[in-house]
């Protein structure tokens, strides 16, 4: 079955792709607002993993709605959730019969509840899959350490392929550079460089 | 990593084993009250799939507590949940570092919530995994159809390996044959006969 898996170039979506690889015909799909080179970074990570890759354009209004929500909230969670759901919708509309992502059991945002999954499936006539949904953080760290070559570092320094990277750029564009530190907590992120042999 | 996966001989736990097979050293584990040949049926299914198999004895008091709950409730859900949680505890106590089962995204019973999973992990120092938790019914039916040779039929006629089979026997023993129809709805179940090539 052809699976369009939302892909950021990070550890979770890369591991989800490896778990799904034996059972689906996986294409990694990166959603982009076209404001940074995030999609190009994701494509490099997909190439290094040996997966097909597609880029999907999201409307800049989705980014602007999300950062407005983040600024109102003072934290990024709900805005990121909005962009993630818009991404899954876009992958479904791009014609994949099965739509997936790298959300984990313990994720707070983005998180795809059973009702969000069912709604996506019913409205688009697709199947939604989350290969990592049955795994906790420790198991995922163990599997990723075994299977992936990963580079970690602070969010703002890694050449990431995810929409958070672009949301930061749009946020800085609209609200100024200082808004990034107000909204996004400093944390270490990961970029995938390939598989371990 | 060695994974002890609770196994009934049915479609879901067999598919969970196949999904986990590339990433874990899988042993299929069947919990039994020793009142029917359920564990022997499960062992045959495990052999047909090519997996290692172990049997774990559960105390008959667990079965009696569960059927008391079912009779009080008038439906089996909570009693089955009790036995499932007792099974996961027993697999953890048997020394597996990773404990798993075939619960699906849409399962109502047994279901392992995030808090039940976290509690199991914390108390036993194990990792809990549910390889099918990120997949809905339609996807699981598609994958099972592609990967497994399955025989289906009414619950009471198939030589099943799961604890529901044994719970029915204990229920009949304590409350009489007619109690089975009062508590368990008639439904079609599956027994796995092997892999598709």
mmCIF file of C-alpha atoms in Angstrom:
data_model
loop_
_atom_site.group_PDB
_atom_site.id
_atom_site.type_symbol
_atom_site.label_atom_id
_atom_site.label_comp_id
_atom_site.label_asym_id
_atom_site.label_seq_id
_atom_site.Cartn_x
_atom_site.Cartn_y
_atom_site.Cartn_z
ATOM 1 C CA UNK A 1 0.000 0.000 0.000
ATOM 2 C CA UNK A 2 1.369 3.484 -0.865
ATOM 3 C CA UNK A 3 1.920 5.510 2.331
ATOM 4 C CA UNK A 4 2.564 9.264 2.397
ATOM 5 C CA UNK A 5 4.404 9.878 5.674
ATOM 6 C CA UNK A 6 4.793 13.419 6.981
ATOM 7 C CA UNK A 7 8.563 13.894 7.299
ATOM 8 C CA UNK A 8 10.636 16.542 9.072
ATOM 9 C CA UNK A 9 14.108 15.068 8.705
ATOM 10 C CA UNK A 10 14.084 14.389 12.447
ATOM 11 C CA UNK A 11 14.427 11.223 14.473
ATOM 12 C CA UNK A 12 10.762 10.380 15.023
ATOM 13 C CA UNK A 13 9.496 10.624 11.456
ATOM 14 C CA UNK A 14 12.610 8.802 10.183
ATOM 15 C CA UNK A 15 12.070 5.942 12.636
ATOM 16 C CA UNK A 16 8.362 5.797 11.730
ATOM 17 C CA UNK A 17 9.424 5.396 8.094
ATOM 18 C CA UNK A 18 11.773 2.508 8.940
ATOM 19 C CA UNK A 19 9.076 0.734 10.983
ATOM 20 C CA UNK A 20 6.589 1.093 8.120
ATOM 21 C CA UNK A 21 9.050 0.234 5.350
ATOM 22 C CA UNK A 22 8.449 -3.546 5.241
ATOM 23 C CA UNK A 23 4.675 -3.194 5.027
ATOM 24 C CA UNK A 24 4.005 -0.072 2.955
ATOM 25 C CA UNK A 25 5.368 1.609 -0.151
ATOM 26 C CA UNK A 26 6.692 4.660 1.741
ATOM 27 C CA UNK A 27 7.021 8.172 0.297
ATOM 28 C CA UNK A 28 8.285 10.814 2.735
ATOM 29 C CA UNK A 29 6.312 14.041 2.375
ATOM 30 C CA UNK A 30 7.490 17.396 3.691
ATOM 31 C CA UNK A 31 5.048 20.266 4.006
ATOM 32 C CA UNK A 32 6.546 23.697 3.448
ATOM 33 C CA UNK A 33 5.496 27.338 3.528
ATOM 34 C CA UNK A 34 8.375 28.064 1.160
ATOM 35 C CA UNK A 35 9.984 30.607 3.505
ATOM 36 C CA UNK A 36 13.176 28.707 4.399
ATOM 37 C CA UNK A 37 15.165 25.835 2.881
ATOM 38 C CA UNK A 38 13.484 23.378 5.291
ATOM 39 C CA UNK A 39 12.054 21.203 2.520
ATOM 40 C CA UNK A 40 15.483 20.941 0.884
ATOM 41 C CA UNK A 41 17.014 19.827 4.195
ATOM 42 C CA UNK A 42 14.290 17.211 4.580
ATOM 43 C CA UNK A 43 14.899 15.974 1.045
ATOM 44 C CA UNK A 44 18.585 15.439 1.877
ATOM 45 C CA UNK A 45 17.641 13.416 4.958
ATOM 46 C CA UNK A 46 15.151 11.357 2.911
ATOM 47 C CA UNK A 47 17.841 10.680 0.285
ATOM 48 C CA UNK A 48 20.285 9.603 3.017
ATOM 49 C CA UNK A 49 17.657 7.133 4.286
ATOM 50 C CA UNK A 50 16.918 5.849 0.787
ATOM 51 C CA UNK A 51 13.253 6.886 0.630
ATOM 52 C CA UNK A 52 11.290 8.647 -2.098
ATOM 53 C CA UNK A 53 10.490 12.252 -1.127
ATOM 54 C CA UNK A 54 7.831 14.798 -2.088
ATOM 55 C CA UNK A 55 7.284 18.401 -1.057
ATOM 56 C CA UNK A 56 3.805 19.834 -0.474
ATOM 57 C CA UNK A 57 3.151 23.577 -0.325
ATOM 58 C CA UNK A 58 1.015 24.837 2.542
ATOM 59 C CA UNK A 59 -0.647 28.240 2.301
ATOM 60 C CA UNK A 60 1.215 30.954 4.216
ATOM 61 C CA UNK A 61 -2.126 31.766 5.873
ATOM 62 C CA UNK A 62 -1.803 28.444 7.763
ATOM 63 C CA UNK A 63 1.545 29.625 9.179
ATOM 64 C CA UNK A 64 0.160 33.039 10.038
ATOM 65 C CA UNK A 65 -2.882 31.538 11.776
ATOM 66 C CA UNK A 66 -0.615 29.228 13.748
ATOM 67 C CA UNK A 67 1.798 31.929 14.924
ATOM 68 C CA UNK A 68 -1.099 34.188 15.850
ATOM 69 C CA UNK A 69 -2.357 31.347 18.051
ATOM 70 C CA UNK A 70 1.125 30.833 19.536
ATOM 71 C CA UNK A 71 1.542 34.527 20.346
ATOM 72 C CA UNK A 72 -1.940 34.623 21.939
ATOM 73 C CA UNK A 73 -1.171 31.474 23.969
ATOM 74 C CA UNK A 74 2.431 32.395 24.833
ATOM 75 C CA UNK A 75 3.482 28.820 23.980
ATOM 76 C CA UNK A 76 3.696 26.895 20.700
ATOM 77 C CA UNK A 77 1.647 23.737 21.320
ATOM 78 C CA UNK A 78 -1.721 24.602 19.779
ATOM 79 C CA UNK A 79 -0.201 26.407 16.821
ATOM 80 C CA UNK A 80 2.002 23.420 16.021
ATOM 81 C CA UNK A 81 -1.029 21.152 16.297
ATOM 82 C CA UNK A 82 -2.883 23.306 13.735
ATOM 83 C CA UNK A 83 -0.011 23.063 11.253
ATOM 84 C CA UNK A 84 0.342 19.323 11.789
ATOM 85 C CA UNK A 85 -3.343 18.702 11.084
ATOM 86 C CA UNK A 86 -3.156 20.940 7.990
ATOM 87 C CA UNK A 87 -0.166 18.866 6.833
ATOM 88 C CA UNK A 88 -2.021 15.547 7.199
ATOM 89 C CA UNK A 89 -4.970 17.030 5.286
ATOM 90 C CA UNK A 90 -2.594 18.119 2.510
ATOM 91 C CA UNK A 91 -0.977 14.664 2.290
ATOM 92 C CA UNK A 92 -4.438 13.082 2.045
ATOM 93 C CA UNK A 93 -5.420 15.561 -0.683
ATOM 94 C CA UNK A 94 -2.213 14.780 -2.587
ATOM 95 C CA UNK A 95 -3.713 11.350 -3.332
ATOM 96 C CA UNK A 96 -2.083 8.956 -0.857
ATOM 97 C CA UNK A 97 -4.453 6.175 0.252
ATOM 98 C CA UNK A 98 -2.574 5.842 3.523
ATOM 99 C CA UNK A 99 -1.409 8.939 5.405
ATOM 100 C CA UNK A 100 1.001 8.742 8.335
ATOM 101 C CA UNK A 101 3.291 10.598 10.683
ATOM 102 C CA UNK A 102 5.901 10.100 13.402
ATOM 103 C CA UNK A 103 3.753 10.916 16.445
ATOM 104 C CA UNK A 104 4.652 8.895 19.544
ATOM 105 C CA UNK A 105 2.628 7.533 22.460
ATOM 106 C CA UNK A 106 3.900 10.237 24.790
ATOM 107 C CA UNK A 107 3.724 13.213 22.411
ATOM 108 C CA UNK A 108 1.714 16.223 23.546
ATOM 109 C CA UNK A 109 2.068 18.253 20.331
ATOM 110 C CA UNK A 110 1.568 17.372 17.684
ATOM 111 C CA UNK A 111 -0.731 14.575 18.820
ATOM 112 C CA UNK A 112 -3.361 12.814 16.709
ATOM 113 C CA UNK A 113 -6.222 11.666 18.908
ATOM 114 C CA UNK A 114 -8.462 8.809 17.906
ATOM 115 C CA UNK A 115 -11.187 11.286 16.918
ATOM 116 C CA UNK A 116 -8.839 13.432 14.791
ATOM 117 C CA UNK A 117 -7.617 10.240 13.081
ATOM 118 C CA UNK A 118 -11.163 9.002 12.451
ATOM 119 C CA UNK A 119 -12.236 12.387 11.106
ATOM 120 C CA UNK A 120 -9.278 12.528 8.690
ATOM 121 C CA UNK A 121 -10.033 8.986 7.503
ATOM 122 C CA UNK A 122 -13.755 9.584 7.023
ATOM 123 C CA UNK A 123 -13.513 12.950 5.265
ATOM 124 C CA UNK A 124 -10.747 11.926 2.847
ATOM 125 C CA UNK A 125 -11.418 8.206 2.435
ATOM 126 C CA UNK A 126 -7.875 7.408 3.584
ATOM 127 C CA UNK A 127 -6.289 5.292 6.308
ATOM 128 C CA UNK A 128 -4.237 7.127 8.941
ATOM 129 C CA UNK A 129 -1.258 5.320 10.484
ATOM 130 C CA UNK A 130 1.151 6.302 13.258
ATOM 131 C CA UNK A 131 3.835 3.588 13.354
ATOM 132 C CA UNK A 132 5.330 4.959 16.601
ATOM 133 C CA UNK A 133 2.028 5.371 18.483
ATOM 134 C CA UNK A 134 2.551 2.118 20.378
ATOM 135 C CA UNK A 135 6.045 3.004 21.608
ATOM 136 C CA UNK A 136 7.264 5.122 24.542
ATOM 137 C CA UNK A 137 10.221 7.468 24.639
ATOM 138 C CA UNK A 138 12.759 4.932 25.953
ATOM 139 C CA UNK A 139 11.956 2.324 23.299
ATOM 140 C CA UNK A 140 12.109 4.940 20.546
ATOM 141 C CA UNK A 141 15.479 6.227 21.770
ATOM 142 C CA UNK A 142 16.817 2.647 21.826
ATOM 143 C CA UNK A 143 15.535 1.846 18.319
ATOM 144 C CA UNK A 144 16.721 5.162 16.882
ATOM 145 C CA UNK A 145 20.182 4.637 18.411
ATOM 146 C CA UNK A 146 20.345 1.223 16.817
ATOM 147 C CA UNK A 147 19.010 2.114 13.369
ATOM 148 C CA UNK A 148 19.768 5.776 12.620
ATOM 149 C CA UNK A 149 22.777 8.089 12.338
ATOM 150 C CA UNK A 150 21.603 11.251 14.074
ATOM 151 C CA UNK A 151 23.042 14.727 14.666
ATOM 152 C CA UNK A 152 21.655 16.636 17.650
ATOM 153 C CA UNK A 153 21.899 20.287 18.605
ATOM 154 C CA UNK A 154 19.887 23.349 19.607
ATOM 155 C CA UNK A 155 16.835 23.959 17.376
ATOM 156 C CA UNK A 156 18.066 27.224 15.900
ATOM 157 C CA UNK A 157 21.436 25.864 14.755
ATOM 158 C CA UNK A 158 20.473 22.606 13.028
ATOM 159 C CA UNK A 159 19.424 22.749 9.390
ATOM 160 C CA UNK A 160 16.050 21.192 10.136
ATOM 161 C CA UNK A 161 13.386 20.213 7.649
ATOM 162 C CA UNK A 162 10.311 20.617 9.828
ATOM 163 C CA UNK A 163 7.618 23.244 9.855
ATOM 164 C CA UNK A 164 8.734 24.505 13.284
ATOM 165 C CA UNK A 165 11.849 25.808 11.523
ATOM 166 C CA UNK A 166 9.656 27.751 9.103
ATOM 167 C CA UNK A 167 7.208 28.882 11.779
ATOM 168 C CA UNK A 168 10.151 30.451 13.629
ATOM 169 C CA UNK A 169 11.080 32.355 10.464
ATOM 170 C CA UNK A 170 7.530 33.596 9.909
ATOM 171 C CA UNK A 171 7.262 34.534 13.599
ATOM 172 C CA UNK A 172 10.494 36.568 13.392
ATOM 173 C CA UNK A 173 9.269 38.172 10.165
ATOM 174 C CA UNK A 174 5.948 39.303 11.656
ATOM 175 C CA UNK A 175 6.817 39.867 15.340
ATOM 176 C CA UNK A 176 10.616 40.392 15.320
ATOM 177 C CA UNK A 177 13.519 38.104 16.263
ATOM 178 C CA UNK A 178 12.885 38.427 20.001
ATOM 179 C CA UNK A 179 9.482 36.736 19.642
ATOM 180 C CA UNK A 180 11.227 33.414 18.925
ATOM 181 C CA UNK A 181 12.710 33.197 22.427
ATOM 182 C CA UNK A 182 9.391 34.286 23.947
ATOM 183 C CA UNK A 183 7.436 31.479 22.285
ATOM 184 C CA UNK A 184 9.814 28.574 21.649
ATOM 185 C CA UNK A 185 11.611 27.025 24.608
ATOM 186 C CA UNK A 186 15.268 26.259 23.924
ATOM 187 C CA UNK A 187 15.592 22.529 23.376
ATOM 188 C CA UNK A 188 17.822 20.033 21.678
ATOM 189 C CA UNK A 189 16.543 18.613 18.410
ATOM 190 C CA UNK A 190 17.766 15.984 16.007
ATOM 191 C CA UNK A 191 18.480 15.717 12.314
ATOM 192 C CA UNK A 192 18.863 12.342 10.636
ATOM 193 C CA UNK A 193 21.981 11.779 8.534
ATOM 194 C CA UNK A 194 21.287 8.201 7.411
ATOM 195 C CA UNK A 195 20.807 4.599 8.481
ATOM 196 C CA UNK A 196 23.251 2.591 10.558
ATOM 197 C CA UNK A 197 24.448 -0.489 8.696
ATOM 198 C CA UNK B 1 15.976 -6.281 22.329
ATOM 199 C CA UNK B 2 14.090 -9.337 23.663
ATOM 200 C CA UNK B 3 10.317 -8.747 23.490
ATOM 201 C CA UNK B 4 7.743 -10.936 25.254
ATOM 202 C CA UNK B 5 4.523 -10.434 23.266
ATOM 203 C CA UNK B 6 1.204 -11.607 24.717
ATOM 204 C CA UNK B 7 -0.140 -14.041 22.097
ATOM 205 C CA UNK B 8 -3.577 -15.569 21.641
ATOM 206 C CA UNK B 9 -3.113 -17.309 18.303
ATOM 207 C CA UNK B 10 -5.450 -14.709 16.779
ATOM 208 C CA UNK B 11 -5.002 -12.188 14.011
ATOM 209 C CA UNK B 12 -4.092 -9.116 16.031
ATOM 210 C CA UNK B 13 -1.337 -10.560 18.200
ATOM 211 C CA UNK B 14 0.106 -12.433 15.191
ATOM 212 C CA UNK B 15 0.226 -9.236 13.129
ATOM 213 C CA UNK B 16 1.788 -7.350 16.065
ATOM 214 C CA UNK B 17 4.510 -10.021 16.121
ATOM 215 C CA UNK B 18 5.203 -9.604 12.401
ATOM 216 C CA UNK B 19 5.400 -5.795 12.714
ATOM 217 C CA UNK B 20 7.838 -6.116 15.640
ATOM 218 C CA UNK B 21 9.894 -8.925 14.128
ATOM 219 C CA UNK B 22 12.519 -6.797 12.335
ATOM 220 C CA UNK B 23 13.263 -4.688 15.411
ATOM 221 C CA UNK B 24 12.955 -7.020 18.412
ATOM 222 C CA UNK B 25 13.892 -10.565 19.345
ATOM 223 C CA UNK B 26 10.267 -11.741 19.634
ATOM 224 C CA UNK B 27 9.015 -14.511 21.937
ATOM 225 C CA UNK B 28 5.270 -15.114 21.843
ATOM 226 C CA UNK B 29 3.900 -15.638 25.358
ATOM 227 C CA UNK B 30 0.532 -17.215 26.103
ATOM 228 C CA UNK B 31 -0.998 -16.843 29.551
ATOM 229 C CA UNK B 32 -3.095 -19.792 30.646
ATOM 230 C CA UNK B 33 -5.253 -20.835 33.584
ATOM 231 C CA UNK B 34 -4.574 -24.447 32.609
ATOM 232 C CA UNK B 35 -8.277 -25.282 32.234
ATOM 233 C CA UNK B 36 -8.407 -25.843 28.460
ATOM 234 C CA UNK B 37 -5.884 -26.640 25.722
ATOM 235 C CA UNK B 38 -5.754 -22.945 24.774
ATOM 236 C CA UNK B 39 -2.002 -22.659 25.356
ATOM 237 C CA UNK B 40 -1.353 -25.703 23.159
ATOM 238 C CA UNK B 41 -3.438 -24.150 20.356
ATOM 239 C CA UNK B 42 -1.470 -20.914 20.697
ATOM 240 C CA UNK B 43 1.809 -22.836 20.556
ATOM 241 C CA UNK B 44 0.743 -24.429 17.268
ATOM 242 C CA UNK B 45 -0.047 -21.003 15.816
ATOM 243 C CA UNK B 46 3.319 -19.654 17.044
ATOM 244 C CA UNK B 47 5.110 -22.605 15.425
ATOM 245 C CA UNK B 48 3.251 -22.017 12.166
ATOM 246 C CA UNK B 49 4.447 -18.382 12.232
ATOM 247 C CA UNK B 50 8.011 -19.386 13.065
ATOM 248 C CA UNK B 51 8.257 -17.648 16.438
ATOM 249 C CA UNK B 52 9.580 -18.891 19.790
ATOM 250 C CA UNK B 53 6.727 -19.536 22.251
ATOM 251 C CA UNK B 54 6.386 -19.646 26.033
ATOM 252 C CA UNK B 55 3.442 -20.406 28.299
ATOM 253 C CA UNK B 56 2.866 -18.533 31.559
ATOM 254 C CA UNK B 57 0.512 -19.841 34.249
ATOM 255 C CA UNK B 58 -1.965 -17.372 35.708
ATOM 256 C CA UNK B 59 -3.580 -18.091 39.050
ATOM 257 C CA UNK B 60 -7.139 -19.429 38.725
ATOM 258 C CA UNK B 61 -8.171 -16.702 41.198
ATOM 259 C CA UNK B 62 -7.519 -14.173 38.403
ATOM 260 C CA UNK B 63 -10.035 -16.029 36.200
ATOM 261 C CA UNK B 64 -12.569 -16.279 39.006
ATOM 262 C CA UNK B 65 -12.229 -12.564 39.844
ATOM 263 C CA UNK B 66 -12.710 -11.722 36.175
ATOM 264 C CA UNK B 67 -15.821 -13.848 35.649
ATOM 265 C CA UNK B 68 -17.344 -12.531 38.874
ATOM 266 C CA UNK B 69 -16.881 -9.045 37.448
ATOM 267 C CA UNK B 70 -18.390 -10.122 34.103
ATOM 268 C CA UNK B 71 -21.437 -11.675 35.750
ATOM 269 C CA UNK B 72 -21.938 -8.552 37.910
ATOM 270 C CA UNK B 73 -21.586 -6.308 34.847
ATOM 271 C CA UNK B 74 -23.584 -8.534 32.472
ATOM 272 C CA UNK B 75 -20.909 -7.992 29.797
ATOM 273 C CA UNK B 76 -17.312 -9.161 29.481
ATOM 274 C CA UNK B 77 -15.313 -5.958 28.897
ATOM 275 C CA UNK B 78 -14.000 -5.159 32.387
ATOM 276 C CA UNK B 79 -13.273 -8.783 33.246
ATOM 277 C CA UNK B 80 -11.258 -9.220 30.055
ATOM 278 C CA UNK B 81 -9.378 -6.018 30.839
ATOM 279 C CA UNK B 82 -8.439 -7.423 34.290
ATOM 280 C CA UNK B 83 -7.076 -10.631 32.772
ATOM 281 C CA UNK B 84 -5.168 -8.715 30.101
ATOM 282 C CA UNK B 85 -3.453 -6.496 32.663
ATOM 283 C CA UNK B 86 -2.627 -9.562 34.814
ATOM 284 C CA UNK B 87 -1.087 -11.161 31.692
ATOM 285 C CA UNK B 88 1.143 -8.153 30.968
ATOM 286 C CA UNK B 89 2.262 -8.128 34.625
ATOM 287 C CA UNK B 90 3.116 -11.841 34.370
ATOM 288 C CA UNK B 91 5.119 -11.347 31.150
ATOM 289 C CA UNK B 92 7.053 -8.513 32.834
ATOM 290 C CA UNK B 93 7.708 -10.725 35.879
ATOM 291 C CA UNK B 94 8.915 -13.536 33.600
ATOM 292 C CA UNK B 95 11.978 -11.383 32.887
ATOM 293 C CA UNK B 96 11.315 -9.774 29.493
ATOM 294 C CA UNK B 97 12.785 -6.256 29.239
ATOM 295 C CA UNK B 98 10.181 -5.334 26.670
ATOM 296 C CA UNK B 99 6.550 -6.431 27.096
ATOM 297 C CA UNK B 100 3.997 -6.118 24.313
ATOM 298 C CA UNK B 101 0.579 -7.058 23.013
ATOM 299 C CA UNK B 102 -1.674 -6.842 19.976
ATOM 300 C CA UNK B 103 -3.977 -4.041 21.127
ATOM 301 C CA UNK B 104 -5.185 -1.793 18.310
ATOM 302 C CA UNK B 105 -6.037 1.914 18.107
ATOM 303 C CA UNK B 106 -9.769 1.184 18.080
ATOM 304 C CA UNK B 107 -9.857 -1.570 20.713
ATOM 305 C CA UNK B 108 -12.188 -1.048 23.657
ATOM 306 C CA UNK B 109 -11.168 -4.177 25.624
ATOM 307 C CA UNK B 110 -8.524 -5.020 26.241
ATOM 308 C CA UNK B 111 -7.103 -1.516 25.926
ATOM 309 C CA UNK B 112 -3.866 -0.266 27.436
ATOM 310 C CA UNK B 113 -4.152 3.441 28.205
ATOM 311 C CA UNK B 114 -1.093 5.652 28.450
ATOM 312 C CA UNK B 115 -1.378 5.585 32.263
ATOM 313 C CA UNK B 116 -1.666 1.777 32.454
ATOM 314 C CA UNK B 117 1.379 1.503 30.161
ATOM 315 C CA UNK B 118 3.391 3.997 32.219
ATOM 316 C CA UNK B 119 2.470 2.230 35.462
ATOM 317 C CA UNK B 120 3.520 -1.172 34.084
ATOM 318 C CA UNK B 121 6.817 0.304 32.866
ATOM 319 C CA UNK B 122 7.596 2.100 36.120
ATOM 320 C CA UNK B 123 6.708 -0.737 38.499
ATOM 321 C CA UNK B 124 8.546 -3.465 36.568
ATOM 322 C CA UNK B 125 11.383 -1.493 34.964
ATOM 323 C CA UNK B 126 10.266 -2.664 31.505
ATOM 324 C CA UNK B 127 9.260 -1.029 28.247
ATOM 325 C CA UNK B 128 5.697 -1.629 27.022
ATOM 326 C CA UNK B 129 5.063 -1.739 23.271
ATOM 327 C CA UNK B 130 1.879 -2.075 21.247
ATOM 328 C CA UNK B 131 2.955 -2.423 17.599
ATOM 329 C CA UNK B 132 -0.650 -2.082 16.319
ATOM 330 C CA UNK B 133 -1.595 0.945 18.437
ATOM 331 C CA UNK B 134 -1.028 3.319 15.535
ATOM 332 C CA UNK B 135 -3.256 1.419 13.098
ATOM 333 C CA UNK B 136 -7.035 1.380 12.588
ATOM 334 C CA UNK B 137 -9.230 -1.586 11.776
ATOM 335 C CA UNK B 138 -9.151 -1.179 7.982
ATOM 336 C CA UNK B 139 -5.349 -1.013 7.814
ATOM 337 C CA UNK B 140 -5.014 -4.026 10.099
ATOM 338 C CA UNK B 141 -7.455 -6.047 8.009
ATOM 339 C CA UNK B 142 -5.503 -5.145 4.867
ATOM 340 C CA UNK B 143 -2.124 -6.054 6.381
ATOM 341 C CA UNK B 144 -3.437 -9.283 7.927
ATOM 342 C CA UNK B 145 -4.975 -10.297 4.598
ATOM 343 C CA UNK B 146 -1.645 -9.711 2.895
ATOM 344 C CA UNK B 147 0.627 -11.366 5.468
ATOM 345 C CA UNK B 148 -1.327 -14.076 7.328
ATOM 346 C CA UNK B 149 -3.215 -17.261 6.578
ATOM 347 C CA UNK B 150 -6.276 -17.009 8.830
ATOM 348 C CA UNK B 151 -9.228 -19.238 9.660
ATOM 349 C CA UNK B 152 -12.354 -17.506 10.935
ATOM 350 C CA UNK B 153 -15.452 -18.848 12.648
ATOM 351 C CA UNK B 154 -17.713 -18.452 15.668
ATOM 352 C CA UNK B 155 -15.803 -18.130 18.959
ATOM 353 C CA UNK B 156 -17.044 -21.363 20.476
ATOM 354 C CA UNK B 157 -16.032 -23.556 17.540
ATOM 355 C CA UNK B 158 -12.500 -22.401 16.783
ATOM 356 C CA UNK B 159 -9.649 -23.997 18.748
ATOM 357 C CA UNK B 160 -8.507 -20.651 20.087
ATOM 358 C CA UNK B 161 -5.462 -19.951 22.222
ATOM 359 C CA UNK B 162 -6.662 -16.885 24.074
ATOM 360 C CA UNK B 163 -7.778 -16.437 27.652
ATOM 361 C CA UNK B 164 -11.360 -15.670 26.539
ATOM 362 C CA UNK B 165 -11.546 -19.342 25.555
ATOM 363 C CA UNK B 166 -10.522 -20.338 29.077
ATOM 364 C CA UNK B 167 -12.697 -17.718 30.752
ATOM 365 C CA UNK B 168 -15.697 -19.246 28.949
ATOM 366 C CA UNK B 169 -14.767 -22.649 30.359
ATOM 367 C CA UNK B 170 -14.388 -21.316 33.918
ATOM 368 C CA UNK B 171 -17.653 -19.397 33.551
ATOM 369 C CA UNK B 172 -19.485 -22.550 32.454
ATOM 370 C CA UNK B 173 -17.854 -24.480 35.278
ATOM 371 C CA UNK B 174 -18.972 -22.030 37.975
ATOM 372 C CA UNK B 175 -22.255 -20.630 36.565
ATOM 373 C CA UNK B 176 -23.340 -23.316 34.075
ATOM 374 C CA UNK B 177 -23.227 -23.493 30.267
ATOM 375 C CA UNK B 178 -26.076 -21.008 29.805
ATOM 376 C CA UNK B 179 -24.011 -18.240 31.412
ATOM 377 C CA UNK B 180 -21.751 -18.175 28.355
ATOM 378 C CA UNK B 181 -24.508 -16.903 26.063
ATOM 379 C CA UNK B 182 -25.625 -14.411 28.715
ATOM 380 C CA UNK B 183 -22.191 -12.801 28.984
ATOM 381 C CA UNK B 184 -20.369 -13.291 25.669
ATOM 382 C CA UNK B 185 -21.951 -11.935 22.512
ATOM 383 C CA UNK B 186 -21.742 -14.304 19.545
ATOM 384 C CA UNK B 187 -19.043 -13.052 17.244
ATOM 385 C CA UNK B 188 -16.672 -14.289 14.596
ATOM 386 C CA UNK B 189 -13.084 -14.748 15.685
ATOM 387 C CA UNK B 190 -9.882 -15.704 13.923
ATOM 388 C CA UNK B 191 -7.130 -18.251 14.355
ATOM 389 C CA UNK B 192 -3.829 -17.846 12.549
ATOM 390 C CA UNK B 193 -2.580 -20.838 10.533
ATOM 391 C CA UNK B 194 0.680 -19.337 9.242
ATOM 392 C CA UNK B 195 2.289 -16.649 7.096
ATOM 393 C CA UNK B 196 1.507 -15.986 3.449
ATOM 394 C CA UNK B 197 4.599 -16.344 1.288
#
